[in-house]
PDB file of C-alpha atoms and ligand atoms in Angstrom:
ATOM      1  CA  UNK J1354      78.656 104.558 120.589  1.00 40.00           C
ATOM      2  CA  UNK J1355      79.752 105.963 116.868  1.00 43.00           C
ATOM      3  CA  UNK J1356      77.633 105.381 113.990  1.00 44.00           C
ATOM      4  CA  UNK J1357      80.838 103.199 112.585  1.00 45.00           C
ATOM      5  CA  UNK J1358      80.162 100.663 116.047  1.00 45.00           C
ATOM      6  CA  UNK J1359      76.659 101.018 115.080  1.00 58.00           C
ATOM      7  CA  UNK J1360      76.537  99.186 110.913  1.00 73.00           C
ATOM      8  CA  UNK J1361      80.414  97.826 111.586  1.00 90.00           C
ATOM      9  CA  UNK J1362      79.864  93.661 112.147  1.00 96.00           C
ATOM     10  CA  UNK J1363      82.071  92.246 115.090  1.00 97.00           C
ATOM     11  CA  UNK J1364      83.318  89.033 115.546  1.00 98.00           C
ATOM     12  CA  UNK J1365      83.702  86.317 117.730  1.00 98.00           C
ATOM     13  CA  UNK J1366      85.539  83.070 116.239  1.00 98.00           C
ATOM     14  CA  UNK J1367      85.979  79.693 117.379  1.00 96.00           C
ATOM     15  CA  UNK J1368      89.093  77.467 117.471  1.00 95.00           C
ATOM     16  CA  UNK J1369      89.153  76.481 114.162  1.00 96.00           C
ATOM     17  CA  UNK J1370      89.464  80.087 112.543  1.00 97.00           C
ATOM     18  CA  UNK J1371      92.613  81.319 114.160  1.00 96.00           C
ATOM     19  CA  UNK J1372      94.094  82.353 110.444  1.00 96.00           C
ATOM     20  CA  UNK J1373      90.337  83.792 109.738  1.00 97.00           C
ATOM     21  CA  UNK J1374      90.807  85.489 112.868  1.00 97.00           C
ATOM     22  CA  UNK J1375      94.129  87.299 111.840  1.00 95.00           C
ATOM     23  CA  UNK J1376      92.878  88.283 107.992  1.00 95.00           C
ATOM     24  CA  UNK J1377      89.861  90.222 109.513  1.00 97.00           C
ATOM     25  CA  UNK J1378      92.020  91.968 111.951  1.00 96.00           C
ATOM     26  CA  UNK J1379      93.800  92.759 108.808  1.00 93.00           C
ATOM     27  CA  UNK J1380      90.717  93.981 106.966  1.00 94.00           C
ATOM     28  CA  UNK J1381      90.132  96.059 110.200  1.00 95.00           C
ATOM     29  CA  UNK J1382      87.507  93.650 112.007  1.00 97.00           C
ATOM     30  CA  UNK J1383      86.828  94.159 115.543  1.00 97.00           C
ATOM     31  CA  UNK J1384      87.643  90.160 116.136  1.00 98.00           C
ATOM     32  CA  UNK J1385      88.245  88.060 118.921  1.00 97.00           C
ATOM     33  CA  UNK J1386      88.924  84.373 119.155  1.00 96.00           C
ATOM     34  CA  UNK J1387      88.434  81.778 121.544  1.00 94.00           C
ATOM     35  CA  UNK J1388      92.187  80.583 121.676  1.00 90.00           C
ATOM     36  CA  UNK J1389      92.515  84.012 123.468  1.00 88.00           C
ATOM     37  CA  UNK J1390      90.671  81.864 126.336  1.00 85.00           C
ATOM     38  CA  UNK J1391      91.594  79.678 128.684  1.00 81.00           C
ATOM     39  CA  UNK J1392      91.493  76.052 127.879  1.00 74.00           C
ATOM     40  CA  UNK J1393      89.471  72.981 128.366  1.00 69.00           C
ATOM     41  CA  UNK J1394      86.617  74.898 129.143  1.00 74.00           C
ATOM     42  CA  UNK J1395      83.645  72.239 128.734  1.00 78.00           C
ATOM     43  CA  UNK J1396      81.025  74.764 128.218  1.00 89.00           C
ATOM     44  CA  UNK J1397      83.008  77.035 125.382  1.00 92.00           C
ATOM     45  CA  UNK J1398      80.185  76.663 123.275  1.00 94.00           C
ATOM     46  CA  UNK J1399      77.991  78.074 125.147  1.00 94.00           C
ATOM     47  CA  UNK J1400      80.463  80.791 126.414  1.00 94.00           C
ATOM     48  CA  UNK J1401      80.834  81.550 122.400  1.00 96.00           C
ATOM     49  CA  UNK J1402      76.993  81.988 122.600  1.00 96.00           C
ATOM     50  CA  UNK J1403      76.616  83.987 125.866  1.00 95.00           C
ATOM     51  CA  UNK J1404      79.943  86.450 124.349  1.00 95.00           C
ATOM     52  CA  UNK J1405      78.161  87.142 121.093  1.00 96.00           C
ATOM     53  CA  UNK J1406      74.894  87.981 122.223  1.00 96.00           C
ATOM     54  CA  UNK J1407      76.194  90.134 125.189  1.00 96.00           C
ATOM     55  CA  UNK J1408      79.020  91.498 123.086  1.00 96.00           C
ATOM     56  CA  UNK J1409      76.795  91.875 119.770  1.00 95.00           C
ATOM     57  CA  UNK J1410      79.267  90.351 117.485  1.00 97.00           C
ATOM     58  CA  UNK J1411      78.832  87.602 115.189  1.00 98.00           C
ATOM     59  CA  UNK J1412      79.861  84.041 115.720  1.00 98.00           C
ATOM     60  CA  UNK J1413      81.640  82.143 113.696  1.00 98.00           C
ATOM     61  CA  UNK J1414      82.704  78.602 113.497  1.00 98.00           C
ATOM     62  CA  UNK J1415      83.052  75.919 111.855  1.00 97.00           C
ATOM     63  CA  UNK J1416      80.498  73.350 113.830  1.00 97.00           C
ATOM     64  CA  UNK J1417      77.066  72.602 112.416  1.00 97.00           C
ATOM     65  CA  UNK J1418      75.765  72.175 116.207  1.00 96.00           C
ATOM     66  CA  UNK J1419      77.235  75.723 117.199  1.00 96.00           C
ATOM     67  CA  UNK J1420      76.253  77.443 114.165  1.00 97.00           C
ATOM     68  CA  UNK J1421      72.730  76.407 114.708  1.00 97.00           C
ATOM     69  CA  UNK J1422      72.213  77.019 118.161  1.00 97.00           C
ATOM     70  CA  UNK J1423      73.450  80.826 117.548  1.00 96.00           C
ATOM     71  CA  UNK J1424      70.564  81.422 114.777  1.00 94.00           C
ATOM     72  CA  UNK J1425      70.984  84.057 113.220  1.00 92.00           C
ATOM     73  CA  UNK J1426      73.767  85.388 115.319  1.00 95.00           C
ATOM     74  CA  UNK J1427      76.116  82.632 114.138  1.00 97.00           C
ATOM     75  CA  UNK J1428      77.339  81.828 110.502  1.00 98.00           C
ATOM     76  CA  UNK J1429      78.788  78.423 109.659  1.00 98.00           C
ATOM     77  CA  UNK J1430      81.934  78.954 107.729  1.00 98.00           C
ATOM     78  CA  UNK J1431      82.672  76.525 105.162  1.00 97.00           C
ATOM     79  CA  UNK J1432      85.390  76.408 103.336  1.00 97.00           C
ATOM     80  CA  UNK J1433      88.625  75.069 104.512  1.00 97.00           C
ATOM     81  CA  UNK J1434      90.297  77.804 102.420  1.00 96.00           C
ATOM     82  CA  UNK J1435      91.064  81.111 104.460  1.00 95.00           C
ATOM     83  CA  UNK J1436      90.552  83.061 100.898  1.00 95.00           C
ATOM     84  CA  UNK J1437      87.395  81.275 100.564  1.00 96.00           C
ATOM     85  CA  UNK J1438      86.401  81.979 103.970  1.00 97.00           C
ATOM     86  CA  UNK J1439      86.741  85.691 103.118  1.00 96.00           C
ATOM     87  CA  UNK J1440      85.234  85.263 100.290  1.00 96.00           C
ATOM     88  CA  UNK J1441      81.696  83.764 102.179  1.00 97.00           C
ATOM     89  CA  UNK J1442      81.773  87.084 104.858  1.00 97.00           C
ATOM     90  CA  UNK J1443      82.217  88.756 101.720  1.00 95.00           C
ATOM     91  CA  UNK J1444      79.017  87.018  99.836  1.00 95.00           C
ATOM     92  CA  UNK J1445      76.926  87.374 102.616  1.00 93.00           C
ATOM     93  CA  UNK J1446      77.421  91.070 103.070  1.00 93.00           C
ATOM     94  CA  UNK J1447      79.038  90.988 106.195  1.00 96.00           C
ATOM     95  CA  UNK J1448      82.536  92.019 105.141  1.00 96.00           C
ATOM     96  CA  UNK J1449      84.024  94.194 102.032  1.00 94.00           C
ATOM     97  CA  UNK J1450      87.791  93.968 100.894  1.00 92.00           C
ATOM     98  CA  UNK J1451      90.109  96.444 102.674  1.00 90.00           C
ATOM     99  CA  UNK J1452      93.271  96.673 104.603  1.00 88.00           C
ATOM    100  CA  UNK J1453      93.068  99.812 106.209  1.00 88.00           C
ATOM    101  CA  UNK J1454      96.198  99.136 108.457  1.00 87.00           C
ATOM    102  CA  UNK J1455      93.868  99.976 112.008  1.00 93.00           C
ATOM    103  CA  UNK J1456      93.978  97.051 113.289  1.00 95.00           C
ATOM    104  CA  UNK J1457      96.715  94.480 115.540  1.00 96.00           C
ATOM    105  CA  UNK J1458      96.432  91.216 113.597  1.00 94.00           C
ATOM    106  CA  UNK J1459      97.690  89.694 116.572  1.00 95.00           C
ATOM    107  CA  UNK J1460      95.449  90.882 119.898  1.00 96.00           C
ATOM    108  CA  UNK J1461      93.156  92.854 117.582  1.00 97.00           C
ATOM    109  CA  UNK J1462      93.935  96.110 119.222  1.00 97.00           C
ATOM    110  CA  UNK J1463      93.518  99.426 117.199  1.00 97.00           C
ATOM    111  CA  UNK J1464      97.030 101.017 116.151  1.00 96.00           C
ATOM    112  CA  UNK J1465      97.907 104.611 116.149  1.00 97.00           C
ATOM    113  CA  UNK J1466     100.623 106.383 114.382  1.00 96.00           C
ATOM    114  CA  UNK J1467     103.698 106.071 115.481  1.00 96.00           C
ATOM    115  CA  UNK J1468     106.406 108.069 117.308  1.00 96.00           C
ATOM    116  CA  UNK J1469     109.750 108.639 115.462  1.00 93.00           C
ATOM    117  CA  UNK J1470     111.404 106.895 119.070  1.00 94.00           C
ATOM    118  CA  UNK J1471     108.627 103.558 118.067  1.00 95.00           C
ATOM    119  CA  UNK J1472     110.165 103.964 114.492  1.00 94.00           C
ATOM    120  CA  UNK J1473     113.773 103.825 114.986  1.00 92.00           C
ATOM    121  CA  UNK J1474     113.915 101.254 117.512  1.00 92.00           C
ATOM    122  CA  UNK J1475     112.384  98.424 115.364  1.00 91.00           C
ATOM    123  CA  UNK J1476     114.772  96.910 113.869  1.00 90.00           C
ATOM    124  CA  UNK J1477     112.762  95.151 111.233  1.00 89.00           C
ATOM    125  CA  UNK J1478     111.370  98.372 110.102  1.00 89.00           C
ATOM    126  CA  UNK J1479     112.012  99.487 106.057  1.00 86.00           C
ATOM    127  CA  UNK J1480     115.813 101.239 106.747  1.00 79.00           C
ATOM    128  CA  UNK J1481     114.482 103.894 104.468  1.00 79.00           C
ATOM    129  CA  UNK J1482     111.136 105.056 105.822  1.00 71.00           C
ATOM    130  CA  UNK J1483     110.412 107.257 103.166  1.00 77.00           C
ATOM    131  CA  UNK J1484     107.039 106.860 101.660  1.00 83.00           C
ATOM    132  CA  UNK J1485     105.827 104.713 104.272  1.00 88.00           C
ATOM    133  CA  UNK J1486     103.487 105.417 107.081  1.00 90.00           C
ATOM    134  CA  UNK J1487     103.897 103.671 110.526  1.00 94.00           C
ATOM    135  CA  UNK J1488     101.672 102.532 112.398  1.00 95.00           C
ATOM    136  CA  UNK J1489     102.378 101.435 116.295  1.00 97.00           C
ATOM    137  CA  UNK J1490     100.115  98.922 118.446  1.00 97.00           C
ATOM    138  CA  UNK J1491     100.904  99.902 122.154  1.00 97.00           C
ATOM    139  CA  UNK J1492      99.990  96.333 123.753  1.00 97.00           C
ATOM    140  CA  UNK J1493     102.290  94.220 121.526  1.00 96.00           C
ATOM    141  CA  UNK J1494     104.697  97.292 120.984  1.00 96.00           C
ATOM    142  CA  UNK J1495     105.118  95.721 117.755  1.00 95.00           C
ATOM    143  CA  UNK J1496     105.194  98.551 113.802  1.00 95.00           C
ATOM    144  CA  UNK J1497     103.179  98.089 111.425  1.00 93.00           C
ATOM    145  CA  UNK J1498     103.531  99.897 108.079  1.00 91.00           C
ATOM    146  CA  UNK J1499     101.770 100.270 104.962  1.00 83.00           C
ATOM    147  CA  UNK J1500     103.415  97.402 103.227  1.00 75.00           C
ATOM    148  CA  UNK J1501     104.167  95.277 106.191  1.00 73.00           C
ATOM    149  CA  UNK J1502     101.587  92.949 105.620  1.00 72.00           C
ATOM    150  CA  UNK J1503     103.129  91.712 102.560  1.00 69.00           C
ATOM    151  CA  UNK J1504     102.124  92.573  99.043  1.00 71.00           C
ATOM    152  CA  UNK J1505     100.863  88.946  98.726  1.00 76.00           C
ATOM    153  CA  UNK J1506      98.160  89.404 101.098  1.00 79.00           C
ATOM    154  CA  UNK J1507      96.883  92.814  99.769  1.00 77.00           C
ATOM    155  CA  UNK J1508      96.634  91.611  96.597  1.00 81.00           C
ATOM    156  CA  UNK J1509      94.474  88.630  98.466  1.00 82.00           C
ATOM    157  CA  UNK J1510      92.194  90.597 100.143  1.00 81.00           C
ATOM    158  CA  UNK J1511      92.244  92.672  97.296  1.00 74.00           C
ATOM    159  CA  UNK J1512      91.763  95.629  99.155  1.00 60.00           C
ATOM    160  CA  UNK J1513      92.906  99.347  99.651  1.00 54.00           C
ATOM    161  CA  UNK J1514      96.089 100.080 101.634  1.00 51.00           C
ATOM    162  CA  UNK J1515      96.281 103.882 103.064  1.00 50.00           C
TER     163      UNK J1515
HETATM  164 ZN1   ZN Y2722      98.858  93.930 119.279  1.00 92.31          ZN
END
């Protein structure tokens, strides 16, 4: 493992946090989320439980019950908010405001640059590229740029964009 897997917190959320979910793929979180399971699982809780101690990430959710049965592996998020939800990883030192474009906010892959062939057949990419750099996640084959996100939600998160 890297030193970065080593101090960087992962995540595991529950149902509730889908929009959570997607603004700490944003902010470059390694984070998955149980609507990427299978449904009417009876025991999810406990699946959330056995994931984030085998996976070391942390759970979050928005249950009292869940929360404390993970201890200190679980943190109770409060706010209905999604700001304010940042805002509480943020306070509690688990998080710090970035966007460093590395992540698929969607399936929470990690992107790479992209090809000039990736580039020109998007058809929602900027028509003038200049200035821009692209970025290319190969499971959703879907560009990203510096910018893509929207300037709304960098000036949210308040973080960096490279
Ligand atoms: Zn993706």
């Amino acid at each position: 493992m890297s030193p970065e897997y080593e101090t960087e917190p992962r995540f595991v959320t529950d149902r509730m946090l889908g929009t959570l979910t997607r603004y700490l793929r944003f902010m470059g979180y390694d984070t998955i989320s149980a609507n990427g399971f299978a449904q009417g699982n009876a025991k999810e809780d406990t699946f959330l439980l056995e994931i984030a101690a085998r996976e070391h990430r942390v759970l979050l959710t928005r249950d009292t019950e869940l929360a404390n049965r993970g201890k200190d592996r679980a943190v109770q998020i409060k706010p209905d908010d999604v700001m304010e939800q940042v805002q509480q990883l943020i306070e509690c030192g688990l998080v710090e405001r970035r966007l460093p474009m590395s992540r698929c906010s969607l399936c929470n892959s990690l992107l790479r640059e992209a090809s000039a062939d990736e580039i020109e057949g998007a058809e929602y990419a900027p028509k003038d590229g200049a200035g821009f750099m692209f970025y290319w996640c190969s499971s959703c084959r879907k560009l990203y740029w510096n910018g893509s996100h929207g300037k709304k939600l960098a000036e949210r998160i308040g973080g960096e964009e490279r």
